[in-house]
XYZ file of C-alpha atoms in Angstrom:
566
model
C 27.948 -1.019 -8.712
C 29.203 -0.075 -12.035
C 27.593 2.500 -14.378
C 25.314 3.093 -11.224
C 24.936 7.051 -11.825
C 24.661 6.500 -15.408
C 22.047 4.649 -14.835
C 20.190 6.885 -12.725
C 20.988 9.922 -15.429
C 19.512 7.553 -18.204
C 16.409 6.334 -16.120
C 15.581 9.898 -15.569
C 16.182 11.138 -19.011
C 14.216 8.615 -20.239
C 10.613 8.639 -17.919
C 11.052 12.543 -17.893
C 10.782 12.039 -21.960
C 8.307 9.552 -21.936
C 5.985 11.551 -19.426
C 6.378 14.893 -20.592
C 6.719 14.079 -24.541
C 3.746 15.873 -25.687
C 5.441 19.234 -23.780
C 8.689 18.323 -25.132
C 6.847 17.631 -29.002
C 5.599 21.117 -28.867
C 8.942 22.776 -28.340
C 10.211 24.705 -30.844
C 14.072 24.872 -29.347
C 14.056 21.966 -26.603
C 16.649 22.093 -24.361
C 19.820 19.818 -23.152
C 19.350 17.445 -21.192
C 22.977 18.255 -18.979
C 23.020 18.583 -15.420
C 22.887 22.576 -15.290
C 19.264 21.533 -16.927
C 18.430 20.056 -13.677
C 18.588 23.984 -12.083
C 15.906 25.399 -14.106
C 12.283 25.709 -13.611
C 11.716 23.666 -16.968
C 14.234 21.124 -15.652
C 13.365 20.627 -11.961
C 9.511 20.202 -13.033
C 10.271 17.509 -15.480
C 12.354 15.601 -13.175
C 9.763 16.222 -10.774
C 7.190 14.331 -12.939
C 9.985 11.918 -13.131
C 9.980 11.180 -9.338
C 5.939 10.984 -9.079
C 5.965 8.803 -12.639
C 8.029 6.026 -10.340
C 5.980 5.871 -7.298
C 3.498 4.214 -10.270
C 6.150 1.515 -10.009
C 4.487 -0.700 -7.073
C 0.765 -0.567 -8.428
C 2.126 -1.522 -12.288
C 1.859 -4.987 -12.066
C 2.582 -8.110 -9.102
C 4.295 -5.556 -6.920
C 3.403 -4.042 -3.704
C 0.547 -6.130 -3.429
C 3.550 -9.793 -3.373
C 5.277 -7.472 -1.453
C 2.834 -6.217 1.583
C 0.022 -8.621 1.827
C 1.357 -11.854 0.581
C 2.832 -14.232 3.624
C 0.514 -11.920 6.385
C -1.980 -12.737 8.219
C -5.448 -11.311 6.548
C -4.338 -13.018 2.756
C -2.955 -15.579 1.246
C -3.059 -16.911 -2.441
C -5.692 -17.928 -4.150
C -6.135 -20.598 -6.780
C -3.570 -19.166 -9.447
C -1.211 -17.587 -7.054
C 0.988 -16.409 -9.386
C 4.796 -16.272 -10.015
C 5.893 -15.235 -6.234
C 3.308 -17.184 -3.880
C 5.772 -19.821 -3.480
C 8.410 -17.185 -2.359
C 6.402 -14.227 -1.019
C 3.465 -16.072 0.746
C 4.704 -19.704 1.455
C 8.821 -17.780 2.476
C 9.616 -20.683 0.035
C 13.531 -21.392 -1.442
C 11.785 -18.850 -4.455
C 12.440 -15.823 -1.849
C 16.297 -15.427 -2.666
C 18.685 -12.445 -3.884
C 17.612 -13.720 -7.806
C 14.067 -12.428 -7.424
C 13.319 -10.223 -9.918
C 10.752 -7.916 -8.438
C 13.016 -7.540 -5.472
C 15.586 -6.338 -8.457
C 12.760 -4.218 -9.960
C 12.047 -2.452 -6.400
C 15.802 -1.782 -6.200
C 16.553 -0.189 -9.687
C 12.778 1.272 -9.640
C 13.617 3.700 -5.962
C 17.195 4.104 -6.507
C 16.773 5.356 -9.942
C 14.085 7.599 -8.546
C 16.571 8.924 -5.819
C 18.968 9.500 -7.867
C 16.709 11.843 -9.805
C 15.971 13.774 -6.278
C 19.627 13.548 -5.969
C 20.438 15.671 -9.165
C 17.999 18.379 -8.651
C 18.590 18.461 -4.837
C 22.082 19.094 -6.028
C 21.634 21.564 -8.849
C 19.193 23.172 -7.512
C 20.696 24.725 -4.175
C 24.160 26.008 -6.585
C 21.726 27.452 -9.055
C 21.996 31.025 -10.533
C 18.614 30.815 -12.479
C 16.520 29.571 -9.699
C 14.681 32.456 -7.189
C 15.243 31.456 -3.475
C 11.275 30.314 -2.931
C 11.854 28.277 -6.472
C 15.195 26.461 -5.005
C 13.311 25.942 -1.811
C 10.218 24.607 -2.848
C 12.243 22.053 -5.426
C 14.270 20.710 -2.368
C 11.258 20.466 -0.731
C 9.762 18.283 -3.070
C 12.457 16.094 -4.001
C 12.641 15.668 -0.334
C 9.039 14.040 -0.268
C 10.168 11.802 -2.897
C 13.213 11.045 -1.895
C 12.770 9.922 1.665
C 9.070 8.087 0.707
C 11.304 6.037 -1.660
C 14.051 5.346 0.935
C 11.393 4.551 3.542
C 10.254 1.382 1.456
C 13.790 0.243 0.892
C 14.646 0.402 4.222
C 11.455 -1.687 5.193
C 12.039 -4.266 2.805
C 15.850 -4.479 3.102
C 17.287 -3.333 5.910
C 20.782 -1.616 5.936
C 21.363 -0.513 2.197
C 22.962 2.297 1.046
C 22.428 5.688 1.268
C 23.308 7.971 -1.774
C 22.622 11.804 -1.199
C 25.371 12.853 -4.011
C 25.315 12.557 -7.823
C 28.720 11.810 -9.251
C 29.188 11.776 -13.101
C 31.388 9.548 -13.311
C 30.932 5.442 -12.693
C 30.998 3.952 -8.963
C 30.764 0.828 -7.872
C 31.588 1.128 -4.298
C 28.673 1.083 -2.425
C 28.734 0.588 1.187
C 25.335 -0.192 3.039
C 24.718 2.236 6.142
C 23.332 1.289 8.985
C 19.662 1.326 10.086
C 19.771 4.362 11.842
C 21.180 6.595 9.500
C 18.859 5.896 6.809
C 16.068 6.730 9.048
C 17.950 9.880 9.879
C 17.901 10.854 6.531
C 14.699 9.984 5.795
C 13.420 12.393 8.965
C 15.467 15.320 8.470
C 14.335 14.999 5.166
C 10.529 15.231 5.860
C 10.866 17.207 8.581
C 12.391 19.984 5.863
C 9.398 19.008 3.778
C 6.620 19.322 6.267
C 8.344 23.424 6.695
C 8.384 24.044 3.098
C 6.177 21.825 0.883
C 2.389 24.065 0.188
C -0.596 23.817 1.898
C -1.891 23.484 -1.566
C -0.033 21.646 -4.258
C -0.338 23.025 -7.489
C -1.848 19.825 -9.098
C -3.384 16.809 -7.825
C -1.076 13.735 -7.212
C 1.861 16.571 -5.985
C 2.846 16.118 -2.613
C 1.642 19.108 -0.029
C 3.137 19.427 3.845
C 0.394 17.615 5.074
C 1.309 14.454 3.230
C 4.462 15.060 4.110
C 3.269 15.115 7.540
C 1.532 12.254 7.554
C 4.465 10.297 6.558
C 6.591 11.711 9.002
C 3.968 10.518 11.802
C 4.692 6.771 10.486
C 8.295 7.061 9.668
C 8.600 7.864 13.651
C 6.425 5.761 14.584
C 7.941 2.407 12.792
C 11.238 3.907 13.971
C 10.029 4.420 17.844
C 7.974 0.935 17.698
C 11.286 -1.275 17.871
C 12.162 -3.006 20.647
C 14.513 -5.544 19.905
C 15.417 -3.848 16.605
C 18.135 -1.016 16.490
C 16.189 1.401 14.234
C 18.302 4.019 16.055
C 14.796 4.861 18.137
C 15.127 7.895 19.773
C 13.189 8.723 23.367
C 10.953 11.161 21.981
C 9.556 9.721 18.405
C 6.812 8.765 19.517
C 5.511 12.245 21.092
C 6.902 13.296 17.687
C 4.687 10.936 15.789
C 2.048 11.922 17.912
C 2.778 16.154 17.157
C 2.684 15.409 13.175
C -0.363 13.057 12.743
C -2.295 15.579 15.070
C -0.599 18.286 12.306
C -2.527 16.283 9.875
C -5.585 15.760 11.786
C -6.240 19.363 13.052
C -5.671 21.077 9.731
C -9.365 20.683 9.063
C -7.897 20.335 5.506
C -9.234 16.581 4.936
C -12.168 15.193 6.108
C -13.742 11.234 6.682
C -15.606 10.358 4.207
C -19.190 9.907 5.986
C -19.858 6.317 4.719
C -16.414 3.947 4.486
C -18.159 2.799 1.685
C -17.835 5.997 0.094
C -14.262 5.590 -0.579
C -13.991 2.659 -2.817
C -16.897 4.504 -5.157
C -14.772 4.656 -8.516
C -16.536 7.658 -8.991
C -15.276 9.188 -5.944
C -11.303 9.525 -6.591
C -9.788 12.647 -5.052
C -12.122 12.986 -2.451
C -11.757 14.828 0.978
C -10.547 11.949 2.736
C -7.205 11.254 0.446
C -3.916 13.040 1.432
C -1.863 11.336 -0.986
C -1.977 9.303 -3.968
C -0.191 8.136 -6.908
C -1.817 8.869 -10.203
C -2.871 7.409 -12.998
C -5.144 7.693 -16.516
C -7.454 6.400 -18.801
C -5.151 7.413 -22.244
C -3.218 4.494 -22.141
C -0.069 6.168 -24.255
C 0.727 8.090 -21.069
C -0.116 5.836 -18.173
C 2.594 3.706 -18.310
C 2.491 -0.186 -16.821
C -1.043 1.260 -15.574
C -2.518 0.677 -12.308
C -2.999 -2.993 -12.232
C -4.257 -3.848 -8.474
C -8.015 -4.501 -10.163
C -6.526 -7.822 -11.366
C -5.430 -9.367 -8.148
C -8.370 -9.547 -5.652
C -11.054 -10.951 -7.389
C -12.768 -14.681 -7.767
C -13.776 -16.751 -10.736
C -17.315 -15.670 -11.898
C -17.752 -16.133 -15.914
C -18.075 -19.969 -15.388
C -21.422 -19.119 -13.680
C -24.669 -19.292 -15.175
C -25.905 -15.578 -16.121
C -22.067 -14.788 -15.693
C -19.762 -13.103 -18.479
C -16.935 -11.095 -17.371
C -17.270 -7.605 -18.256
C -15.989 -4.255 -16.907
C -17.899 -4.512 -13.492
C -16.444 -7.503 -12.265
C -13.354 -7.522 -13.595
C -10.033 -9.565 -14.456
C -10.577 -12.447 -11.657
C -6.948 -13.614 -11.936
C -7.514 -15.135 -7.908
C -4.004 -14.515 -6.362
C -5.194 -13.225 -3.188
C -7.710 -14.842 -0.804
C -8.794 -13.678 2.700
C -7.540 -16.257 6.004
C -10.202 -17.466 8.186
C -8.835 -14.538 10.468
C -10.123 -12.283 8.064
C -13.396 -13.762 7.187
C -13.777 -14.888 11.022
C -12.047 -13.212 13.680
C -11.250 -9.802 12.667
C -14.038 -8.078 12.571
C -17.446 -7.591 14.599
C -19.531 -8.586 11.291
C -22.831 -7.736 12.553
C -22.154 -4.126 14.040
C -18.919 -3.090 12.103
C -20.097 -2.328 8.647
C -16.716 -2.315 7.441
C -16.683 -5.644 6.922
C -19.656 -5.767 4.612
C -18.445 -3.161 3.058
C -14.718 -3.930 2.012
C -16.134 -7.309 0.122
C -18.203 -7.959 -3.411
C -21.090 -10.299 -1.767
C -23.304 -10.627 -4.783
C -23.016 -10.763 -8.607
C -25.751 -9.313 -10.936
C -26.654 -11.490 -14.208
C -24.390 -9.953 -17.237
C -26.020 -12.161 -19.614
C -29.650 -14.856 -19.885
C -29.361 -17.977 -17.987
C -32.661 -20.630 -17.416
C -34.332 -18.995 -15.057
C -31.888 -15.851 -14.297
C -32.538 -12.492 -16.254
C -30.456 -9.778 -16.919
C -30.088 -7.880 -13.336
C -31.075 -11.039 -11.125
C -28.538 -12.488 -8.666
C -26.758 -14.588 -10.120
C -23.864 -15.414 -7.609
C -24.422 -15.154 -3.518
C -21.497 -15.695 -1.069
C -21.757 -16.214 2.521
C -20.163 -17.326 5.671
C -23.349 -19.809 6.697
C -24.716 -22.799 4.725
C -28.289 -22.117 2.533
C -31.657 -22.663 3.881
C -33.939 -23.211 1.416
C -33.238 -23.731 -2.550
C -31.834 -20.729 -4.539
C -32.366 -20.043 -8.194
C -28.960 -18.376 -8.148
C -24.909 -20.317 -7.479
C -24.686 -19.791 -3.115
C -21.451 -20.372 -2.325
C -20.541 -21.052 1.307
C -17.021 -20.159 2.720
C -15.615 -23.576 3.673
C -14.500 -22.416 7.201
C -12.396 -26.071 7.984
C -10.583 -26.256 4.837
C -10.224 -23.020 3.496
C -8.046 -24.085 0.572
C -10.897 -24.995 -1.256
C -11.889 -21.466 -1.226
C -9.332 -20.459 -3.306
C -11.544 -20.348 -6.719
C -14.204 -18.944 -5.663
C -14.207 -16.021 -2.790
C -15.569 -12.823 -2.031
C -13.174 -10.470 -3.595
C -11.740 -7.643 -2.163
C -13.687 -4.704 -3.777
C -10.979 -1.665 -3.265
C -9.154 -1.737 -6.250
C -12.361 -2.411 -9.082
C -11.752 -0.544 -12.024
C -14.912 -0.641 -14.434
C -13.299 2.471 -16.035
C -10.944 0.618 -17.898
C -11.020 1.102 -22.118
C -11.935 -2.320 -22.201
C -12.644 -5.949 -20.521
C -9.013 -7.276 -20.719
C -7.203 -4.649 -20.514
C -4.572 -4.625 -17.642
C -4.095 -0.954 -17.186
C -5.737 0.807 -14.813
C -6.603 4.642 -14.372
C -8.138 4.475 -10.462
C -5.589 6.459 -8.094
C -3.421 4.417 -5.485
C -4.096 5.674 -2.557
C -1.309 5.859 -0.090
C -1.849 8.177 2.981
C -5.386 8.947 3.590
C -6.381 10.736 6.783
C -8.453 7.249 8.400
C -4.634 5.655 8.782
C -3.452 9.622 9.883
C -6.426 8.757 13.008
C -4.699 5.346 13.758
C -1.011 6.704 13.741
C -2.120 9.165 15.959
C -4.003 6.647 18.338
C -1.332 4.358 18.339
C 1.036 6.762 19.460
C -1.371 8.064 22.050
C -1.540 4.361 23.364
C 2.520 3.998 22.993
C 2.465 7.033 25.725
C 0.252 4.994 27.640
C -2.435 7.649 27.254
C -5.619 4.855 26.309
C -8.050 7.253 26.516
C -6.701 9.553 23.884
C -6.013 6.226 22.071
C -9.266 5.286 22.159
C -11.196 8.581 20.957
C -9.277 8.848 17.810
C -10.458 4.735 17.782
C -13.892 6.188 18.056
C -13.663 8.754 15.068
C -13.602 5.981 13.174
C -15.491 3.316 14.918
C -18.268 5.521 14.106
C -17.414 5.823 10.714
C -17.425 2.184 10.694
C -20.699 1.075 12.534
C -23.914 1.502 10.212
C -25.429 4.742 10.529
C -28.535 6.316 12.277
C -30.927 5.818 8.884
C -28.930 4.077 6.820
C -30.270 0.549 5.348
C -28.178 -2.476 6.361
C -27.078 -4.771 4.062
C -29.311 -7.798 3.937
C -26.598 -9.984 5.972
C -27.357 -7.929 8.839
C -30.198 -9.955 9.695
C -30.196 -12.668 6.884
C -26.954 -14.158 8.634
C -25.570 -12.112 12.001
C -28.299 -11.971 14.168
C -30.250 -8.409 13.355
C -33.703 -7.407 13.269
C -34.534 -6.908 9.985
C -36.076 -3.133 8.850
C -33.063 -2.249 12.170
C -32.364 1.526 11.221
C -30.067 2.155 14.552
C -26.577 3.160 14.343
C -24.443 0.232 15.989
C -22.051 2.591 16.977
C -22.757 2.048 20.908
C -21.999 -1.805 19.804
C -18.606 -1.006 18.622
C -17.380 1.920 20.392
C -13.928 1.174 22.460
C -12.718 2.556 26.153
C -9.529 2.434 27.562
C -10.264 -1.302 29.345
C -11.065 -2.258 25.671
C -7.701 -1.742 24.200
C -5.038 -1.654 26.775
C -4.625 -5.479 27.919
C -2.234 -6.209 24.551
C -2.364 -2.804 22.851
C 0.086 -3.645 19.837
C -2.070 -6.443 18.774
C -5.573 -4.243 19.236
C -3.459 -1.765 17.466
C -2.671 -4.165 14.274
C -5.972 -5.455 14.158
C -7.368 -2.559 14.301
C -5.243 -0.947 11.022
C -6.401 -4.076 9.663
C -10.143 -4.053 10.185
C -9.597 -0.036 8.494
C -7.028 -0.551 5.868
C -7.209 -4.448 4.693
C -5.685 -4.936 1.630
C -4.186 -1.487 1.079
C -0.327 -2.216 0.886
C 0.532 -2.037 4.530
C 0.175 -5.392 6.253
C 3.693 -7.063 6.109
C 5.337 -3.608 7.112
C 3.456 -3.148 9.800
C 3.893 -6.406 11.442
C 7.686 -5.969 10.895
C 7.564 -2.512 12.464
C 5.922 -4.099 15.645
C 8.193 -7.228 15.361
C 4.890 -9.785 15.164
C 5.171 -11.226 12.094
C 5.713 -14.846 13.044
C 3.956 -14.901 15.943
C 0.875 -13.628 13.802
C 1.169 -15.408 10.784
C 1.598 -18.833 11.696
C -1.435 -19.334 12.869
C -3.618 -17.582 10.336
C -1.620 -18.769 7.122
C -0.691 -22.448 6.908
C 1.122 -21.234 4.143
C 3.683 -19.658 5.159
C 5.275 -22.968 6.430
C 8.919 -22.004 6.028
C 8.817 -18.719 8.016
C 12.072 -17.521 9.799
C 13.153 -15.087 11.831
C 15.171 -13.671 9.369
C 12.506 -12.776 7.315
C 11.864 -9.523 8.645
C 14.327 -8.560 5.775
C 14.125 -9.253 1.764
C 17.287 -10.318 0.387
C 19.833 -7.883 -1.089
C 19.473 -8.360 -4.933
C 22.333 -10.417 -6.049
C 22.821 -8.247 -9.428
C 23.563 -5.023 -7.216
C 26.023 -7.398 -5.350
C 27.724 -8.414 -8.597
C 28.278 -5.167 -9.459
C 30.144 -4.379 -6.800
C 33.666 -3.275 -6.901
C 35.353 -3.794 -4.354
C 32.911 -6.150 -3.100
C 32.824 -7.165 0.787
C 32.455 -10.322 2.207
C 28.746 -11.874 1.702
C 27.612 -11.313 5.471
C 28.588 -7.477 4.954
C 26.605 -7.422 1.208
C 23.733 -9.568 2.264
C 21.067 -10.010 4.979
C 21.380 -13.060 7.356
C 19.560 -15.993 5.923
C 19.845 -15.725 2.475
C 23.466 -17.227 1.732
């Protein structure tokens, strides 16, 4: 690809400027930005904040969320789905090598390895750099480098893999196999987990833990294949079993006690969260912003006693829950996650006739009204779902009523991605994997009883109002929920998805994990009509056709692109 290096050099230059240009404003004699830079302490912590500045990428506008939760089974669009439904959710013509956040995801990681490239490199032949400081930048870029790698080779497939820097212009780029990248991406996590802190030195910095708990699912989406050549080796599995229970047995992170608890905007950082990308409320340094708040949400402001405000958000409908969601998923009555992961009422913003400031103004439900409301009940239409796309109860995860003002796209709440309730169902899949359902099934339980409502704790009014429970109930309906061995074992993959679902719904995993367990079509067709045009070959995103064009020599177009997509 020509100017390919250059272009990582640039990219770097530039989001190390733009993200450390106060420091850089305050310096009397800055330095050069050369390559021997890149082996200093000044220069590997400014490409550091590089790296971390691009894992905002996916949360900066319609990224991860087209990416992992379009065309699954638990969402599909909504009434303005956007500029990649068509592609993304329905596998339409619109999914091709020209799509441009497919193009965006490329540049965005490979730019960002390149970075980790350069200091990797000019770090180790360093003469300024101590042994610990050398070490602990490798370490680092390490993180970085093989989380980036790990989404490319999800989306994409074979692509390929650049450890070097050369300052000159390539454009021969072969892509490597499967298994190599997955090599790469292990050896270099497992030199991460050995050298990364206990305790980063700021929040949103990567510690061993993290890069432990990435580790656990890079070897477990490598050891789940079994028609795919992953290059799966006998033991990852018991491996991803050793570095969740790392994780887990640390005592360094803790559930939070009500799953409610961690959607609470005023709750970010809290035990529970190994690792997440940052953000922040002074919009000159926050970049594209987190922008997630945007893409969940229903119309409300058309309502009366409805304005939109900070609370409630932008509603700009692209992603709607299945029936599967709303239906199947979940044991609504005892499992308070359900409840819980939703927005089920809206408060008056504003006077209506016969609604005051603070009075319902908007109920949703799964069951039709008894009785006359003064407030808009809306019932989920359960045999035509499409005409639930305007109005729906919105995912409530990403809400961001700390935003400078009512329109404004940029976020400041974190992105959480490795928090220690998935680190529980790594470790519980792999414990089922080794056909050990027991152990499977008390890590289940950790957070089954997180999930059930608590001894004390009031239920939600749908509790008894619409599943069946006694109203004033304090119990925990943890006995209700709990799971044994007999429980899980019959089709343990599929209790294994669900379950990741029922804990993590809507939090950028749900494509990639029915790729890794090779169930995406037999799971999606019948819980997104859709996704009509789903193939087989969709496991893979196409190969961006402007890397292709670049290429020099180029091969033929079944070695430079995925099957299905020429």
């Amino acid at each position: 690809m020509r100017v390919f290096y250059l272009i990582y050099l640039l990219g770097s230059a530039i989001a190390i400027g733009l993200n450390a240009c106060q420091f850089f404003l305050e310096e009397k004699n800055p330095p050069t930005l050369n390559p021997d830079f890149y082996g200093t302490q000044q220069g590997v912590e400014s490409a550091l904040t590089a790296v971390y500045a691009y894992m905002r990428w996916g949360a900066g506008d319609e990224r991860y969320n087209v990416l992992t939760e379009y065309g699954t089974d638990l969402f599909t669009q909504g009434e303005d789905p956007g500029p990649y439904a068509a592609g993304f959710n329905q596998y339409g013509s619109q999914l091709n090598p020209d799509a441009m956040v497919l193009y965006q995801l490329w540049e965005n990681h490979y730019k960002a390895i390149g970075t980790a490239n350069l200091v990797i490199q000019q770090a180790m032949g360093s003469t300024e750099l101590s042994e610990s400081q050398k070490v602990a930048a490798v370490a680092e870029m390490s993180f970085g480098r093989a989380m980036f790698y790990f989404e490319l080779v999800q989306q994409f497939g074979s692509i390929p893999l650049v450890l070097d820097v050369a300052f000159e212009a390539r454009t021969d780029f072969r892509r490597s196999p499967i298994s190599s990248i997955y090599g790469q991406i292990i050896n270099d996590l497992r030199y991460a987990t050995e050298n990364l802190p206990v305790n980063p030195s700021a929040t949103g910095r990567a510690s061993r833990y993290a890069a432990a708990h990435l580790l656990s699912k890079v070897y477990l989406t490598r050891g789940s294949a079994v028609n795919e050549a992953r290059g799966q080796q006998s033991a990852d599995i018991d491996s991803a079993l050793f570095y969740a229970k790392q994780v887990i047995e640390s005592q360094r992170y803790s559930l939070q006690p009500n799953f409610a608890d961690l959607w609470d905007i005023g709750n970010q950082g809290n035990s529970e969260i190994i690792f997440s990308v940052q953000f922040t409320t002074n919009l000159v340094f926050n970049g594209d912003g987190n922008t997630f708040h945007m893409y969940w949400g229903s119309w409300y402001e058309d309502q009366p006693g409805m304005q939109r405000d900070l609370v409630n958000g932008r509603p700009f409908r692209r992603h709607r829950s299945t029936n599967k969601t709303m239906f199947e998923l979940f044991d609504r009555k005892n499992d308070s996650r359900f409840y819980k992961s939703f927005k089920w009422t809206y408060y008056a913003n504003r006077e209506a006739p016969g609604i005051a400031i603070g009075d319902t103004a908007i109920y949703y439900s799964l069951l039709s009204p008894t009785g006359t409301h003064p407030y808009r009940y809306f019932t989920w239409n359960r045999e035509n779902p499409n005409q639930n796309n305007r109005y729906y109860p919105a995912l409530l995860k990403y809400l961001d009523p700390n935003r400078v003002a009512v329109n404004e796209a940029k976020g400041s709440r974190e992105w959480i991605r490795m928090r220690l309730g998935e680190t529980y169902l790594l470790a519980a899949e792999a414990m089922g994997r080794l056909g050990d359902y027991q152990g499977a099934a008390d890590y289940i339980n950790v957070l089954r009883e997180r999930a059930a409502w608590h001894d004390g704790e009031e239920k939600m009014p749908q509790y008894w109002k619409e599943e069946g429970g006694e109203m004033g109930n304090t119990e925990s309906t943890y006995p209700e929920i709990s799971v044994s061995p007999a429980d899980i074992s019959t089709d343990f993959v599929l209790f294994m998805l669900n379950e990741r679902a029922r804990e993590l719904l809507g939090e950028t995993n749900r494509w990639e994990d029915l790729v890794r367990c090779e169930r995406l079509e037999d799971l999606v067709r019948p819980f997104n009509p859709e996704a009509i045009n789903l193939r087989p070959f969709h496991k893979y995103r196409p190969i961006p056709q402007q890397h292709i064009d670049r290429l020099n020599p180029q091969g033929t177009i079944e070695e430079e692109q995925n099957e299905g997509y020429y």
